[in-house]
Each structure stands twice: as C-alpha cells, then as structure tokens.
Short mmCIF file of C-alpha atoms and ligand atoms in Angstrom, two decimals:
data_model
loop_
_atom_site.label_atom_id
_atom_site.label_comp_id
_atom_site.label_asym_id
_atom_site.label_seq_id
_atom_site.Cartn_x
_atom_site.Cartn_y
_atom_site.Cartn_z
CA MET A 1 0.00 -0.06 -0.06
CA THR A 2 1.06 3.51 -0.76
CA ASP A 3 0.34 7.20 0.18
CA THR A 4 -1.78 8.10 -2.88
CA ALA A 5 -0.22 12.07 -3.12
CA SER A 6 3.55 10.99 -2.66
CA GLY A 7 4.00 6.90 -3.71
CA THR A 8 5.75 6.68 -0.56
CA PRO A 9 4.95 3.11 0.93
CA LEU A 10 2.64 2.98 3.95
CA ARG A 11 4.77 0.91 7.04
CA GLY A 12 2.76 1.51 10.18
CA GLY A 13 5.81 1.56 12.59
CA ARG A 14 4.55 0.55 16.40
CA ILE A 15 5.72 2.37 19.03
CA ARG A 16 8.15 0.11 21.39
CA LYS A 17 9.52 0.12 24.62
CA PRO A 18 13.47 -0.20 24.92
CA ASP A 19 13.24 -3.74 25.74
CA ALA A 20 15.43 -7.09 24.90
CA ALA A 21 12.25 -8.01 22.43
CA ALA A 22 12.11 -4.57 21.16
CA TYR A 23 16.25 -4.45 20.23
CA ALA A 24 15.93 -7.85 18.60
CA GLN A 25 12.90 -6.64 16.20
CA ALA A 26 14.89 -3.64 15.72
CA ALA A 27 18.00 -5.66 14.55
CA GLY A 28 16.15 -7.61 12.00
CA ILE A 29 14.18 -4.57 10.28
CA LEU A 30 17.81 -3.02 10.18
CA ARG A 31 19.18 -6.03 8.57
CA ASP A 32 16.49 -5.94 6.14
CA GLY A 33 16.68 -2.57 4.94
CA GLY A 34 14.31 -0.54 6.88
CA LEU A 35 13.68 2.16 9.12
CA VAL A 36 13.99 2.36 12.64
CA VAL A 37 13.18 5.32 14.71
CA PHE A 38 15.50 5.89 18.43
CA PRO A 39 15.62 8.63 20.80
CA THR A 40 19.71 10.04 21.51
CA GLU A 41 20.81 12.34 23.52
CA THR A 42 19.98 15.40 20.82
CA VAL A 43 16.96 14.39 19.36
CA TYR A 44 15.18 11.40 17.67
CA GLY A 45 16.57 10.25 14.54
CA LEU A 46 15.38 8.41 11.59
CA GLY A 47 17.35 5.51 11.38
CA ALA A 48 18.53 2.87 8.40
CA ASP A 49 21.52 0.64 8.18
CA ALA A 50 24.10 2.87 6.69
CA THR A 51 25.98 0.31 4.30
CA ASP A 52 22.94 -0.48 2.61
CA ASP A 53 21.83 2.48 -0.58
CA LYS A 54 18.30 1.12 -0.41
CA ALA A 55 17.75 1.54 3.49
CA VAL A 56 19.83 5.03 2.99
CA ALA A 57 17.39 5.96 0.26
CA ALA A 58 14.56 5.33 2.03
CA ILE A 59 15.45 7.58 4.98
CA PHE A 60 15.54 10.42 2.26
CA GLU A 61 12.17 9.28 0.58
CA ALA A 62 10.70 8.82 4.39
CA LYS A 63 11.73 12.25 5.58
CA GLY A 64 11.03 14.07 1.92
CA ARG A 65 14.72 14.99 2.35
CA PRO A 66 16.57 16.32 -0.97
CA ARG A 67 19.21 13.94 -1.79
CA PHE A 68 21.67 16.74 -1.83
CA ASN A 69 21.77 16.94 1.91
CA PRO A 70 23.93 14.51 3.39
CA LEU A 71 23.41 12.70 6.71
CA ILE A 72 24.85 11.90 9.66
CA VAL A 73 26.28 8.08 10.71
CA HIS A 74 26.43 6.90 14.24
CA PHE A 75 28.87 4.25 15.58
CA ALA A 76 29.38 2.31 18.21
CA ASP A 77 32.64 3.36 19.14
CA ARG A 78 35.79 5.60 17.64
CA ALA A 79 37.24 2.04 16.52
CA ALA A 80 34.41 1.68 14.46
CA ALA A 81 34.26 5.32 13.33
CA GLU A 82 37.81 5.23 11.98
CA GLU A 83 36.93 2.49 9.74
CA ALA A 84 34.70 4.75 8.05
CA VAL A 85 36.81 7.98 8.31
CA VAL A 86 40.47 9.32 8.68
CA PHE A 87 40.84 10.67 11.62
CA ASP A 88 43.59 13.46 12.08
CA GLU A 89 45.36 14.44 15.64
CA ARG A 90 42.67 17.27 16.08
CA ALA A 91 39.39 14.53 15.47
CA GLU A 92 41.39 12.46 18.03
CA ARG A 93 41.45 14.77 20.53
CA LEU A 94 37.84 15.82 19.85
CA ALA A 95 36.62 12.33 20.35
CA GLU A 96 38.98 11.88 23.36
CA ARG A 97 36.98 14.59 24.95
CA LEU A 98 33.36 14.73 24.04
CA TRP A 99 32.72 10.69 22.93
CA PRO A 100 30.33 9.41 23.26
CA GLY A 101 28.15 12.76 22.93
CA ALA A 102 26.84 15.68 21.25
CA LEU A 103 29.11 16.29 18.59
CA THR A 104 29.33 15.47 15.05
CA LEU A 105 32.82 15.74 12.86
CA VAL A 106 33.21 15.90 9.22
CA LEU A 107 36.33 13.75 8.15
CA PRO A 108 37.30 12.49 4.75
CA ARG A 109 35.80 8.98 3.50
CA ALA A 110 38.50 6.18 4.33
CA ALA A 111 39.00 4.09 0.86
CA GLY A 112 37.45 1.48 0.88
CA SER A 113 34.55 2.44 3.46
CA ALA A 114 31.62 0.32 3.61
CA ILE A 115 29.19 3.52 4.40
CA SER A 116 26.77 3.84 1.26
CA PRO A 117 27.93 6.88 -0.52
CA LEU A 118 24.17 8.01 -0.53
CA THR A 119 24.40 9.23 2.99
CA SER A 120 26.94 11.65 2.45
CA ALA A 121 25.06 12.53 -1.00
CA GLY A 122 28.12 11.40 -3.00
CA LEU A 123 30.98 13.88 -1.44
CA ASP A 124 34.41 12.19 -0.46
CA THR A 125 33.88 13.40 3.33
CA LEU A 126 31.77 11.67 5.90
CA ALA A 127 29.44 13.53 9.15
CA ILE A 128 30.17 11.13 12.07
CA ARG A 129 29.26 10.92 15.48
CA VAL A 130 29.30 8.48 18.53
CA PRO A 131 26.03 8.68 20.74
CA GLY A 132 26.13 8.41 24.47
CA HIS A 133 22.34 7.73 24.74
CA HIS A 134 22.12 3.99 26.15
CA VAL A 135 18.77 3.26 23.88
CA THR A 136 20.99 4.61 21.11
CA GLN A 137 24.04 2.61 21.91
CA ALA A 138 22.01 -0.59 22.82
CA LEU A 139 20.07 -0.39 19.00
CA ILE A 140 23.32 0.21 17.41
CA ALA A 141 24.94 -3.14 19.22
CA ALA A 142 21.74 -5.15 18.29
CA GLY A 143 22.00 -4.09 14.65
CA ALA A 144 25.56 -4.85 14.81
CA ARG A 145 26.16 -2.20 11.80
CA PRO A 146 26.53 1.69 11.73
CA ILE A 147 23.23 3.60 11.59
CA ALA A 148 22.70 6.64 9.33
CA ALA A 149 20.12 9.01 11.02
CA PRO A 150 18.72 12.73 10.06
CA SER A 151 16.07 13.86 12.94
CA ALA A 152 13.03 12.18 12.64
CA ASN A 153 10.74 14.79 11.27
CA ARG A 154 9.53 15.49 7.61
CA SER A 155 12.14 17.56 6.01
CA GLY A 156 11.73 21.06 7.27
CA ALA A 157 9.45 20.92 10.11
CA VAL A 158 10.85 20.93 13.84
CA SER A 159 13.46 17.91 15.13
CA PRO A 160 11.43 16.04 17.56
CA THR A 161 12.42 15.29 21.24
CA THR A 162 9.61 12.83 21.94
CA ALA A 163 8.07 9.65 20.67
CA ALA A 164 4.66 11.61 20.56
CA HIS A 165 6.22 14.34 18.54
CA VAL A 166 7.66 11.72 15.59
CA ALA A 167 4.27 9.58 15.42
CA GLU A 168 2.37 12.79 14.74
CA SER A 169 3.91 13.14 11.28
CA LEU A 170 6.45 9.90 10.23
CA ARG A 171 4.93 6.71 11.93
CA SER A 172 3.08 5.70 8.86
CA ARG A 173 6.68 6.06 6.85
CA VAL A 174 8.92 3.99 9.42
CA ASP A 175 8.98 0.35 10.68
CA MET A 176 9.55 1.03 14.16
CA ILE A 177 10.00 3.85 16.36
CA ILE A 178 11.52 2.89 20.05
CA ASP A 179 10.29 5.36 22.63
CA GLY A 180 12.83 5.97 25.22
CA GLY A 181 11.06 9.22 26.42
CA PRO A 182 12.61 12.88 26.22
CA CYS A 183 15.93 13.18 24.61
CA PRO A 184 17.82 14.55 27.38
CA ILE A 185 19.59 17.81 25.28
CA GLY A 186 16.67 18.24 23.27
CA ILE A 187 18.80 20.24 20.27
CA GLU A 188 20.97 18.61 17.22
CA SER A 189 24.74 17.78 17.97
CA THR A 190 27.10 20.43 17.14
CA VAL A 191 28.53 19.62 13.68
CA VAL A 192 32.48 20.53 13.31
CA ASP A 193 34.26 20.32 9.65
CA LEU A 194 37.58 19.21 10.21
CA THR A 195 38.19 18.46 6.12
CA ARG A 196 39.42 21.84 6.09
CA PRO A 197 43.19 23.52 7.72
CA GLU A 198 40.78 25.45 10.27
CA PRO A 199 37.97 23.55 11.69
CA ALA A 200 34.59 25.01 10.94
CA LEU A 201 31.62 25.28 13.04
CA LEU A 202 29.05 24.29 10.77
CA ARG A 203 26.24 23.98 13.11
CA PRO A 204 26.23 25.07 16.83
CA GLY A 205 24.37 22.34 19.15
CA GLY A 206 24.47 20.59 21.87
P1 LIG B 1 20.44 16.33 10.24
O1 LIG B 1 20.68 15.18 9.87
O2 LIG B 1 18.76 16.77 10.03
O3 LIG B 1 20.74 16.29 12.01
O4 LIG B 1 21.65 17.18 9.75
C1 LIG B 1 22.63 16.79 9.70
C2 LIG B 1 24.02 18.00 9.34
O5 LIG B 1 25.24 17.49 8.87
C3 LIG B 1 23.73 18.80 8.07
O6 LIG B 1 23.67 20.23 8.82
C4 LIG B 1 24.28 18.20 7.38
O7 LIG B 1 24.59 19.32 6.08
C5 LIG B 1 25.29 18.44 7.91
N1 LIG B 1 26.51 17.50 7.39
C6 LIG B 1 26.02 15.92 7.04
N2 LIG B 1 27.44 15.38 6.32
C7 LIG B 1 28.01 16.54 5.73
C8 LIG B 1 29.30 16.28 5.07
N3 LIG B 1 29.87 15.24 4.51
N4 LIG B 1 29.48 17.63 4.75
C9 LIG B 1 29.36 18.60 5.64
N5 LIG B 1 28.05 18.86 6.11
C10 LIG B 1 27.50 17.87 6.58
MG1 LIG B 2 17.09 17.42 10.80
#
C-alpha cells in the first residue's frame, strides 16, 4: 500500500518500549533495509543501515529530504568510526574529550569505506558521531552496523524530542519507533568540519 499523494510506501511502525524483544526486532528491521526511529541524547533519529544504499534511500524518501543534503552516521565507538573516515590529530583530541556525546565530526572518507555514498550525498567527506544515549548504543549493538540517521521529522519541520512528536508526522513511513522518553539535551548535535586547514563550526548545537 502507498500514500496516494506521494507514492511513499505505508509501513505503519509500532511504538515499542526499549526492551530486549524490541531491540531484537529492530535489529531484524535494520538488516532487512527498514527504518527504525530511536532516541539519542540530542533529538530522535530516523535510522537505517548506513551500508545499505536502498535503506539509506528510504530515509530520504520518508522525510522528503533532498538527496543532496547529507546524513550523519552513528557508530558504536571510535574504533568503528575509524574504519569509515580518516582521523587526524584534531579529530582524535575532540573525540577523546567529547565522545560519546553530542558532537558530529566531518572527516574525509576512508578508502574502501563500507558506508553508502548516498549517506553523504556523494561527497568524499562523511559526518560521524558516537552517541552516548543508552538506547542508541543498545540499538547500534543489536544491529551490529553503523546507523545513518537524520532527525526524525519531515524535511523542514522541527526536530522531535519525544516519540509522540515523531509519531504525529512519520509513523506510517517507518517500521518501528522506539520510545525511550524525552531526549535529555533536546537540540541537534554540534557539527564541526575538520576537512579544512581551519576547523569550521557548521552547526552550533548540544
Ligand atoms: P540532520 O541529519 O538533519 O541532523 O543534519 C545533519 C547536518 O550535518 C546537516 O546540517 C548536514 O548538512 C550536515 N552534514 C552531514 N554530512 C555532511 C558532510 N559530509 N559535510 C558537511 N556537512 C554535513
Ligand atoms: Mg534535521
């Protein structure tokens, strides 16, 4: 079944409490290329397997987000992130001090990175983060893969900080919503671009 106006597939995602059964089901959804909404310390994210082109394409479709606007990829830890991007000394220092947490780093893609090129809109850079929220960490561990995730709102709308807020606009377009309560920080991550000689603050945030 599709949304007749847009042709977007209807998924009818269930809202689940973050328990072992929900994580197991979410892991299966991620493996199958589906979409899982989850809380982070910043805002709710709309996530998919970052290594799966079709899954990443589904994120853009569900949000109505233009394909040229790149996504952040969420990793379990720095070691996992270092397989996808090239760290320099500045990145090492920032990661040491601020991860896990609300800091996103833009770094050059590593040669042979498994992350779908769609994630970064075809750029040779990648925005990455290691979140600290226990639900986000449990989901990444359960799925055993990096998760590409923008905020879980329709493109142009406000970033959601509760599951109920997500459900209002996106429930029919995702496969599951994990309700982990309100996001502790409530604003987006800070984005720092380290691909230039001088670090640039692309987005002030939490
Ligand atoms: P959102 O996914 O809605 O939280 O937004 C992600 C933010 O990170 C947006 O402002 C993007 O433009 C930015 N971003 C993601 N990937 C890159 C990249 N490779 N280079 C520069 N900015 C990026
Ligand atoms: Mg957003």
